[in-house]
């Protein structure tokens, strides 16, 4: 079965869906989650996106894994041990559940800060968000049935925005705001 890439117009319900999931995550993780944040394109008002809720949980340390794996699995989330990104642990929605990607990262690490900066920059720069949406739509049309090619094709746009976001962060003294949940 091919998982087709579909970029859809922004849907305000994504914020409500995140709020419900974020509350459940906060409930099972308590103080073990230093932050629970809505990240990715669905977290940027007005930005077209794949309808996938991306959530970042920030922890003191990725070890021991069971400190957060066990509570997340109690919610039905599925741990993806095959994730190749060594700076995070990755979970997916329960089978048949609303498409959700959970990224667990260490607080203060580059990989934890980057999605927050990217999100905040796009929220503060709607014209750049619209430019990014156009690029994502072009890439999705070109590589509708090839997720890896889609990701590779949009990568130059992402890194261009990261460079702009870094310049912006330096000029405004950006720091992450409070946790979303």
mmCIF file with all atom_site columns, C-alpha atoms in Angstrom:
data_model
loop_
_atom_site.group_PDB
_atom_site.id
_atom_site.type_symbol
_atom_site.label_atom_id
_atom_site.label_alt_id
_atom_site.label_comp_id
_atom_site.label_asym_id
_atom_site.label_entity_id
_atom_site.label_seq_id
_atom_site.pdbx_PDB_ins_code
_atom_site.Cartn_x
_atom_site.Cartn_y
_atom_site.Cartn_z
_atom_site.occupancy
_atom_site.B_iso_or_equiv
_atom_site.pdbx_formal_charge
_atom_site.auth_seq_id
_atom_site.auth_comp_id
_atom_site.auth_asym_id
_atom_site.auth_atom_id
_atom_site.pdbx_PDB_model_num
ATOM 1   C CA . UNK A 1 1   ? 0.000  0.000  0.000  1.00 0.00 ? 1   UNK A CA 1
ATOM 2   C CA . UNK A 1 2   ? 1.395  3.386  -1.052 1.00 0.00 ? 2   UNK A CA 1
ATOM 3   C CA . UNK A 1 3   ? 1.184  6.197  1.510  1.00 0.00 ? 3   UNK A CA 1
ATOM 4   C CA . UNK A 1 4   ? 0.425  9.150  -0.777 1.00 0.00 ? 4   UNK A CA 1
ATOM 5   C CA . UNK A 1 5   ? 1.679  12.570 0.236  1.00 0.00 ? 5   UNK A CA 1
ATOM 6   C CA . UNK A 1 6   ? -1.143 15.075 0.418  1.00 0.00 ? 6   UNK A CA 1
ATOM 7   C CA . UNK A 1 7   ? -0.669 18.686 1.451  1.00 0.00 ? 7   UNK A CA 1
ATOM 8   C CA . UNK A 1 8   ? -3.951 20.192 2.641  1.00 0.00 ? 8   UNK A CA 1
ATOM 9   C CA . UNK A 1 9   ? -4.983 23.704 3.602  1.00 0.00 ? 9   UNK A CA 1
ATOM 10  C CA . UNK A 1 10  ? -4.487 24.687 7.222  1.00 0.00 ? 10  UNK A CA 1
ATOM 11  C CA . UNK A 1 11  ? -7.202 23.380 9.535  1.00 0.00 ? 11  UNK A CA 1
ATOM 12  C CA . UNK A 1 12  ? -7.765 25.139 12.892 1.00 0.00 ? 12  UNK A CA 1
ATOM 13  C CA . UNK A 1 13  ? -8.936 21.824 14.361 1.00 0.00 ? 13  UNK A CA 1
ATOM 14  C CA . UNK A 1 14  ? -5.257 20.758 14.424 1.00 0.00 ? 14  UNK A CA 1
ATOM 15  C CA . UNK A 1 15  ? -4.763 23.053 17.435 1.00 0.00 ? 15  UNK A CA 1
ATOM 16  C CA . UNK A 1 16  ? -7.678 21.401 19.244 1.00 0.00 ? 16  UNK A CA 1
ATOM 17  C CA . UNK A 1 17  ? -6.391 17.929 18.394 1.00 0.00 ? 17  UNK A CA 1
ATOM 18  C CA . UNK A 1 18  ? -2.940 18.828 19.703 1.00 0.00 ? 18  UNK A CA 1
ATOM 19  C CA . UNK A 1 19  ? -4.465 20.233 22.910 1.00 0.00 ? 19  UNK A CA 1
ATOM 20  C CA . UNK A 1 20  ? -6.264 16.948 23.621 1.00 0.00 ? 20  UNK A CA 1
ATOM 21  C CA . UNK A 1 21  ? -3.212 14.813 22.873 1.00 0.00 ? 21  UNK A CA 1
ATOM 22  C CA . UNK A 1 22  ? -0.920 17.195 24.768 1.00 0.00 ? 22  UNK A CA 1
ATOM 23  C CA . UNK A 1 23  ? -3.160 17.020 27.837 1.00 0.00 ? 23  UNK A CA 1
ATOM 24  C CA . UNK A 1 24  ? -3.099 13.217 27.737 1.00 0.00 ? 24  UNK A CA 1
ATOM 25  C CA . UNK A 1 25  ? 0.690  13.195 27.362 1.00 0.00 ? 25  UNK A CA 1
ATOM 26  C CA . UNK A 1 26  ? 1.133  15.620 30.239 1.00 0.00 ? 26  UNK A CA 1
ATOM 27  C CA . UNK A 1 27  ? -1.204 13.451 32.327 1.00 0.00 ? 27  UNK A CA 1
ATOM 28  C CA . UNK A 1 28  ? 0.842  10.259 31.910 1.00 0.00 ? 28  UNK A CA 1
ATOM 29  C CA . UNK A 1 29  ? 4.300  11.860 31.943 1.00 0.00 ? 29  UNK A CA 1
ATOM 30  C CA . UNK A 1 30  ? 3.872  14.497 34.638 1.00 0.00 ? 30  UNK A CA 1
ATOM 31  C CA . UNK A 1 31  ? 7.152  16.188 35.518 1.00 0.00 ? 31  UNK A CA 1
ATOM 32  C CA . UNK A 1 32  ? 9.049  13.644 33.406 1.00 0.00 ? 32  UNK A CA 1
ATOM 33  C CA . UNK A 1 33  ? 8.119  15.808 30.421 1.00 0.00 ? 33  UNK A CA 1
ATOM 34  C CA . UNK A 1 34  ? 9.865  19.136 30.858 1.00 0.00 ? 34  UNK A CA 1
ATOM 35  C CA . UNK A 1 35  ? 8.039  20.417 27.791 1.00 0.00 ? 35  UNK A CA 1
ATOM 36  C CA . UNK A 1 36  ? 5.264  19.147 25.508 1.00 0.00 ? 36  UNK A CA 1
ATOM 37  C CA . UNK A 1 37  ? 5.123  21.200 22.312 1.00 0.00 ? 37  UNK A CA 1
ATOM 38  C CA . UNK A 1 38  ? 3.141  21.229 19.102 1.00 0.00 ? 38  UNK A CA 1
ATOM 39  C CA . UNK A 1 39  ? 5.736  21.343 16.308 1.00 0.00 ? 39  UNK A CA 1
ATOM 40  C CA . UNK A 1 40  ? 5.761  20.822 12.568 1.00 0.00 ? 40  UNK A CA 1
ATOM 41  C CA . UNK A 1 41  ? 3.570  22.426 9.951  1.00 0.00 ? 41  UNK A CA 1
ATOM 42  C CA . UNK A 1 42  ? 0.253  21.782 11.732 1.00 0.00 ? 42  UNK A CA 1
ATOM 43  C CA . UNK A 1 43  ? 1.518  24.034 14.557 1.00 0.00 ? 43  UNK A CA 1
ATOM 44  C CA . UNK A 1 44  ? 1.784  27.099 12.298 1.00 0.00 ? 44  UNK A CA 1
ATOM 45  C CA . UNK A 1 45  ? -1.548 28.885 11.791 1.00 0.00 ? 45  UNK A CA 1
ATOM 46  C CA . UNK A 1 46  ? -2.328 29.265 8.105  1.00 0.00 ? 46  UNK A CA 1
ATOM 47  C CA . UNK A 1 47  ? 0.362  26.845 6.884  1.00 0.00 ? 47  UNK A CA 1
ATOM 48  C CA . UNK A 1 48  ? -0.704 24.089 4.491  1.00 0.00 ? 48  UNK A CA 1
ATOM 49  C CA . UNK A 1 49  ? 0.522  20.706 5.719  1.00 0.00 ? 49  UNK A CA 1
ATOM 50  C CA . UNK A 1 50  ? 0.237  16.967 5.736  1.00 0.00 ? 50  UNK A CA 1
ATOM 51  C CA . UNK A 1 51  ? -2.481 16.286 8.298  1.00 0.00 ? 51  UNK A CA 1
ATOM 52  C CA . UNK A 1 52  ? -0.085 14.814 10.851 1.00 0.00 ? 52  UNK A CA 1
ATOM 53  C CA . UNK A 1 53  ? 0.143  16.180 14.375 1.00 0.00 ? 53  UNK A CA 1
ATOM 54  C CA . UNK A 1 54  ? 3.821  16.405 15.355 1.00 0.00 ? 54  UNK A CA 1
ATOM 55  C CA . UNK A 1 55  ? 4.537  16.676 19.059 1.00 0.00 ? 55  UNK A CA 1
ATOM 56  C CA . UNK A 1 56  ? 7.867  17.107 20.770 1.00 0.00 ? 56  UNK A CA 1
ATOM 57  C CA . UNK A 1 57  ? 8.351  15.915 24.329 1.00 0.00 ? 57  UNK A CA 1
ATOM 58  C CA . UNK A 1 58  ? 11.455 17.348 25.978 1.00 0.00 ? 58  UNK A CA 1
ATOM 59  C CA . UNK A 1 59  ? 13.078 15.238 28.696 1.00 0.00 ? 59  UNK A CA 1
ATOM 60  C CA . UNK A 1 60  ? 16.191 15.573 30.863 1.00 0.00 ? 60  UNK A CA 1
ATOM 61  C CA . UNK A 1 61  ? 17.759 12.505 29.286 1.00 0.00 ? 61  UNK A CA 1
ATOM 62  C CA . UNK A 1 62  ? 16.847 9.946  26.650 1.00 0.00 ? 62  UNK A CA 1
ATOM 63  C CA . UNK A 1 63  ? 17.901 7.246  29.140 1.00 0.00 ? 63  UNK A CA 1
ATOM 64  C CA . UNK A 1 64  ? 16.383 5.337  30.747 1.00 0.00 ? 64  UNK A CA 1
ATOM 65  C CA . UNK A 1 65  ? 13.975 4.764  27.879 1.00 0.00 ? 65  UNK A CA 1
ATOM 66  C CA . UNK A 1 66  ? 11.358 3.097  30.075 1.00 0.00 ? 66  UNK A CA 1
ATOM 67  C CA . UNK A 1 67  ? 10.875 6.337  32.048 1.00 0.00 ? 67  UNK A CA 1
ATOM 68  C CA . UNK A 1 68  ? 8.734  7.629  29.182 1.00 0.00 ? 68  UNK A CA 1
ATOM 69  C CA . UNK A 1 69  ? 8.254  4.578  26.937 1.00 0.00 ? 69  UNK A CA 1
ATOM 70  C CA . UNK A 1 70  ? 6.073  2.746  29.445 1.00 0.00 ? 70  UNK A CA 1
ATOM 71  C CA . UNK A 1 71  ? 3.694  5.700  30.090 1.00 0.00 ? 71  UNK A CA 1
ATOM 72  C CA . UNK A 1 72  ? 3.464  6.493  26.359 1.00 0.00 ? 72  UNK A CA 1
ATOM 73  C CA . UNK A 1 73  ? 2.679  2.886  25.528 1.00 0.00 ? 73  UNK A CA 1
ATOM 74  C CA . UNK A 1 74  ? -0.072 2.990  28.176 1.00 0.00 ? 74  UNK A CA 1
ATOM 75  C CA . UNK A 1 75  ? -1.694 5.627  25.949 1.00 0.00 ? 75  UNK A CA 1
ATOM 76  C CA . UNK A 1 76  ? -1.474 3.181  23.056 1.00 0.00 ? 76  UNK A CA 1
ATOM 77  C CA . UNK A 1 77  ? 1.439  4.924  21.343 1.00 0.00 ? 77  UNK A CA 1
ATOM 78  C CA . UNK A 1 78  ? 3.845  2.668  19.463 1.00 0.00 ? 78  UNK A CA 1
ATOM 79  C CA . UNK A 1 79  ? 7.593  2.972  20.065 1.00 0.00 ? 79  UNK A CA 1
ATOM 80  C CA . UNK A 1 80  ? 9.557  2.885  16.810 1.00 0.00 ? 80  UNK A CA 1
ATOM 81  C CA . UNK A 1 81  ? 12.900 1.360  17.809 1.00 0.00 ? 81  UNK A CA 1
ATOM 82  C CA . UNK A 1 82  ? 13.937 1.368  14.141 1.00 0.00 ? 82  UNK A CA 1
ATOM 83  C CA . UNK A 1 83  ? 14.154 5.187  14.084 1.00 0.00 ? 83  UNK A CA 1
ATOM 84  C CA . UNK A 1 84  ? 17.582 6.066  12.679 1.00 0.00 ? 84  UNK A CA 1
ATOM 85  C CA . UNK A 1 85  ? 17.780 9.537  14.231 1.00 0.00 ? 85  UNK A CA 1
ATOM 86  C CA . UNK A 1 86  ? 20.027 9.050  17.261 1.00 0.00 ? 86  UNK A CA 1
ATOM 87  C CA . UNK A 1 87  ? 19.108 12.353 18.931 1.00 0.00 ? 87  UNK A CA 1
ATOM 88  C CA . UNK A 1 88  ? 15.492 11.391 19.514 1.00 0.00 ? 88  UNK A CA 1
ATOM 89  C CA . UNK A 1 89  ? 13.178 8.539  20.381 1.00 0.00 ? 89  UNK A CA 1
ATOM 90  C CA . UNK A 1 90  ? 10.152 8.209  18.144 1.00 0.00 ? 90  UNK A CA 1
ATOM 91  C CA . UNK A 1 91  ? 6.572  7.067  18.757 1.00 0.00 ? 91  UNK A CA 1
ATOM 92  C CA . UNK A 1 92  ? 3.537  6.821  16.490 1.00 0.00 ? 92  UNK A CA 1
ATOM 93  C CA . UNK A 1 93  ? -0.199 6.809  17.038 1.00 0.00 ? 93  UNK A CA 1
ATOM 94  C CA . UNK A 1 94  ? -2.036 3.729  18.234 1.00 0.00 ? 94  UNK A CA 1
ATOM 95  C CA . UNK A 1 95  ? -3.093 1.460  15.358 1.00 0.00 ? 95  UNK A CA 1
ATOM 96  C CA . UNK A 1 96  ? -6.142 3.036  13.713 1.00 0.00 ? 96  UNK A CA 1
ATOM 97  C CA . UNK A 1 97  ? -5.639 6.274  15.654 1.00 0.00 ? 97  UNK A CA 1
ATOM 98  C CA . UNK A 1 98  ? -5.271 9.851  14.463 1.00 0.00 ? 98  UNK A CA 1
ATOM 99  C CA . UNK A 1 99  ? -1.934 10.201 12.603 1.00 0.00 ? 99  UNK A CA 1
ATOM 100 C CA . UNK A 1 100 ? 0.502  11.520 15.208 1.00 0.00 ? 100 UNK A CA 1
ATOM 101 C CA . UNK A 1 101 ? 4.290  11.620 15.422 1.00 0.00 ? 101 UNK A CA 1
ATOM 102 C CA . UNK A 1 102 ? 5.829  11.932 18.877 1.00 0.00 ? 102 UNK A CA 1
ATOM 103 C CA . UNK A 1 103 ? 9.473  13.057 19.015 1.00 0.00 ? 103 UNK A CA 1
ATOM 104 C CA . UNK A 1 104 ? 11.200 12.690 22.400 1.00 0.00 ? 104 UNK A CA 1
ATOM 105 C CA . UNK A 1 105 ? 14.354 14.816 22.634 1.00 0.00 ? 105 UNK A CA 1
ATOM 106 C CA . UNK A 1 106 ? 16.711 16.066 25.331 1.00 0.00 ? 106 UNK A CA 1
ATOM 107 C CA . UNK A 1 107 ? 15.923 19.547 26.602 1.00 0.00 ? 107 UNK A CA 1
ATOM 108 C CA . UNK A 1 108 ? 18.409 22.129 25.361 1.00 0.00 ? 108 UNK A CA 1
ATOM 109 C CA . UNK A 1 109 ? 19.884 19.964 22.608 1.00 0.00 ? 109 UNK A CA 1
ATOM 110 C CA . UNK A 1 110 ? 20.191 21.329 19.075 1.00 0.00 ? 110 UNK A CA 1
ATOM 111 C CA . UNK A 1 111 ? 17.653 18.794 17.829 1.00 0.00 ? 111 UNK A CA 1
ATOM 112 C CA . UNK A 1 112 ? 15.173 19.923 20.499 1.00 0.00 ? 112 UNK A CA 1
ATOM 113 C CA . UNK A 1 113 ? 15.655 23.652 19.901 1.00 0.00 ? 113 UNK A CA 1
ATOM 114 C CA . UNK A 1 114 ? 15.543 23.551 16.083 1.00 0.00 ? 114 UNK A CA 1
ATOM 115 C CA . UNK A 1 115 ? 11.857 22.565 15.622 1.00 0.00 ? 115 UNK A CA 1
ATOM 116 C CA . UNK A 1 116 ? 10.799 25.233 18.138 1.00 0.00 ? 116 UNK A CA 1
ATOM 117 C CA . UNK A 1 117 ? 12.827 27.935 16.369 1.00 0.00 ? 117 UNK A CA 1
ATOM 118 C CA . UNK A 1 118 ? 11.543 26.805 12.958 1.00 0.00 ? 118 UNK A CA 1
ATOM 119 C CA . UNK A 1 119 ? 7.936  26.875 14.193 1.00 0.00 ? 119 UNK A CA 1
ATOM 120 C CA . UNK A 1 120 ? 8.282  30.252 15.915 1.00 0.00 ? 120 UNK A CA 1
ATOM 121 C CA . UNK A 1 121 ? 9.984  31.809 12.892 1.00 0.00 ? 121 UNK A CA 1
ATOM 122 C CA . UNK A 1 122 ? 7.207  30.653 10.555 1.00 0.00 ? 122 UNK A CA 1
ATOM 123 C CA . UNK A 1 123 ? 4.560  31.884 12.990 1.00 0.00 ? 123 UNK A CA 1
ATOM 124 C CA . UNK A 1 124 ? 6.235  35.304 13.037 1.00 0.00 ? 124 UNK A CA 1
ATOM 125 C CA . UNK A 1 125 ? 6.744  35.397 9.247  1.00 0.00 ? 125 UNK A CA 1
ATOM 126 C CA . UNK A 1 126 ? 3.509  34.453 7.416  1.00 0.00 ? 126 UNK A CA 1
ATOM 127 C CA . UNK A 1 127 ? 4.973  35.330 4.002  1.00 0.00 ? 127 UNK A CA 1
ATOM 128 C CA . UNK A 1 128 ? 7.765  32.802 4.533  1.00 0.00 ? 128 UNK A CA 1
ATOM 129 C CA . UNK A 1 129 ? 5.198  30.237 5.719  1.00 0.00 ? 129 UNK A CA 1
ATOM 130 C CA . UNK A 1 130 ? 3.215  30.808 2.502  1.00 0.00 ? 130 UNK A CA 1
ATOM 131 C CA . UNK A 1 131 ? 6.406  30.425 0.449  1.00 0.00 ? 131 UNK A CA 1
ATOM 132 C CA . UNK A 1 132 ? 7.149  27.171 2.287  1.00 0.00 ? 132 UNK A CA 1
ATOM 133 C CA . UNK A 1 133 ? 3.598  25.921 1.637  1.00 0.00 ? 133 UNK A CA 1
ATOM 134 C CA . UNK A 1 134 ? 4.029  26.535 -2.093 1.00 0.00 ? 134 UNK A CA 1
ATOM 135 C CA . UNK A 1 135 ? 7.331  24.620 -2.079 1.00 0.00 ? 135 UNK A CA 1
ATOM 136 C CA . UNK A 1 136 ? 5.764  21.710 -0.177 1.00 0.00 ? 136 UNK A CA 1
ATOM 137 C CA . UNK A 1 137 ? 2.854  21.550 -2.605 1.00 0.00 ? 137 UNK A CA 1
ATOM 138 C CA . UNK A 1 138 ? 5.241  21.496 -5.594 1.00 0.00 ? 138 UNK A CA 1
ATOM 139 C CA . UNK A 1 139 ? 7.337  18.742 -4.018 1.00 0.00 ? 139 UNK A CA 1
ATOM 140 C CA . UNK A 1 140 ? 4.231  16.734 -3.110 1.00 0.00 ? 140 UNK A CA 1
ATOM 141 C CA . UNK A 1 141 ? 2.895  16.970 -6.673 1.00 0.00 ? 141 UNK A CA 1
ATOM 142 C CA . UNK A 1 142 ? 6.234  15.818 -8.052 1.00 0.00 ? 142 UNK A CA 1
ATOM 143 C CA . UNK A 1 143 ? 6.815  13.003 -5.533 1.00 0.00 ? 143 UNK A CA 1
ATOM 144 C CA . UNK A 1 144 ? 3.279  12.148 -4.403 1.00 0.00 ? 144 UNK A CA 1
ATOM 145 C CA . UNK A 1 145 ? 4.023  8.450  -3.926 1.00 0.00 ? 145 UNK A CA 1
ATOM 146 C CA . UNK A 1 146 ? 7.675  8.647  -2.796 1.00 0.00 ? 146 UNK A CA 1
ATOM 147 C CA . UNK A 1 147 ? 8.038  9.981  0.741  1.00 0.00 ? 147 UNK A CA 1
ATOM 148 C CA . UNK A 1 148 ? 11.858 9.911  0.740  1.00 0.00 ? 148 UNK A CA 1
ATOM 149 C CA . UNK A 1 149 ? 12.059 11.864 -2.527 1.00 0.00 ? 149 UNK A CA 1
ATOM 150 C CA . UNK A 1 150 ? 9.498  14.340 -1.187 1.00 0.00 ? 150 UNK A CA 1
ATOM 151 C CA . UNK A 1 151 ? 11.569 14.898 1.963  1.00 0.00 ? 151 UNK A CA 1
ATOM 152 C CA . UNK A 1 152 ? 14.771 15.276 -0.075 1.00 0.00 ? 152 UNK A CA 1
ATOM 153 C CA . UNK A 1 153 ? 13.136 17.694 -2.513 1.00 0.00 ? 153 UNK A CA 1
ATOM 154 C CA . UNK A 1 154 ? 11.896 20.060 0.208  1.00 0.00 ? 154 UNK A CA 1
ATOM 155 C CA . UNK A 1 155 ? 15.143 19.899 2.217  1.00 0.00 ? 155 UNK A CA 1
ATOM 156 C CA . UNK A 1 156 ? 16.791 22.919 0.489  1.00 0.00 ? 156 UNK A CA 1
ATOM 157 C CA . UNK A 1 157 ? 13.724 25.030 1.333  1.00 0.00 ? 157 UNK A CA 1
ATOM 158 C CA . UNK A 1 158 ? 13.832 23.871 4.953  1.00 0.00 ? 158 UNK A CA 1
ATOM 159 C CA . UNK A 1 159 ? 17.527 24.717 5.370  1.00 0.00 ? 159 UNK A CA 1
ATOM 160 C CA . UNK A 1 160 ? 17.034 28.107 3.728  1.00 0.00 ? 160 UNK A CA 1
ATOM 161 C CA . UNK A 1 161 ? 14.331 28.855 6.302  1.00 0.00 ? 161 UNK A CA 1
ATOM 162 C CA . UNK A 1 162 ? 16.585 27.574 9.102  1.00 0.00 ? 162 UNK A CA 1
ATOM 163 C CA . UNK A 1 163 ? 19.279 30.062 8.028  1.00 0.00 ? 163 UNK A CA 1
ATOM 164 C CA . UNK A 1 164 ? 16.742 32.895 8.027  1.00 0.00 ? 164 UNK A CA 1
ATOM 165 C CA . UNK A 1 165 ? 15.381 31.750 11.383 1.00 0.00 ? 165 UNK A CA 1
ATOM 166 C CA . UNK A 1 166 ? 18.866 31.744 12.899 1.00 0.00 ? 166 UNK A CA 1
ATOM 167 C CA . UNK A 1 167 ? 19.492 35.318 11.713 1.00 0.00 ? 167 UNK A CA 1
ATOM 168 C CA . UNK A 1 168 ? 16.094 36.328 13.115 1.00 0.00 ? 168 UNK A CA 1
ATOM 169 C CA . UNK A 1 169 ? 16.776 34.541 16.418 1.00 0.00 ? 169 UNK A CA 1
ATOM 170 C CA . UNK A 1 170 ? 20.052 36.438 16.815 1.00 0.00 ? 170 UNK A CA 1
ATOM 171 C CA . UNK A 1 171 ? 18.405 39.775 16.037 1.00 0.00 ? 171 UNK A CA 1
ATOM 172 C CA . UNK A 1 172 ? 15.478 39.358 18.441 1.00 0.00 ? 172 UNK A CA 1
ATOM 173 C CA . UNK A 1 173 ? 17.153 37.250 21.151 1.00 0.00 ? 173 UNK A CA 1
ATOM 174 C CA . UNK A 1 174 ? 14.760 34.351 20.523 1.00 0.00 ? 174 UNK A CA 1
ATOM 175 C CA . UNK A 1 175 ? 14.186 31.870 23.312 1.00 0.00 ? 175 UNK A CA 1
ATOM 176 C CA . UNK A 1 176 ? 11.484 29.205 23.400 1.00 0.00 ? 176 UNK A CA 1
ATOM 177 C CA . UNK A 1 177 ? 8.301  30.383 25.056 1.00 0.00 ? 177 UNK A CA 1
ATOM 178 C CA . UNK A 1 178 ? 6.448  28.285 27.624 1.00 0.00 ? 178 UNK A CA 1
ATOM 179 C CA . UNK A 1 179 ? 5.570  24.672 26.960 1.00 0.00 ? 179 UNK A CA 1
ATOM 180 C CA . UNK A 1 180 ? 2.377  24.176 24.928 1.00 0.00 ? 180 UNK A CA 1
ATOM 181 C CA . UNK A 1 181 ? 0.932  21.556 27.312 1.00 0.00 ? 181 UNK A CA 1
#
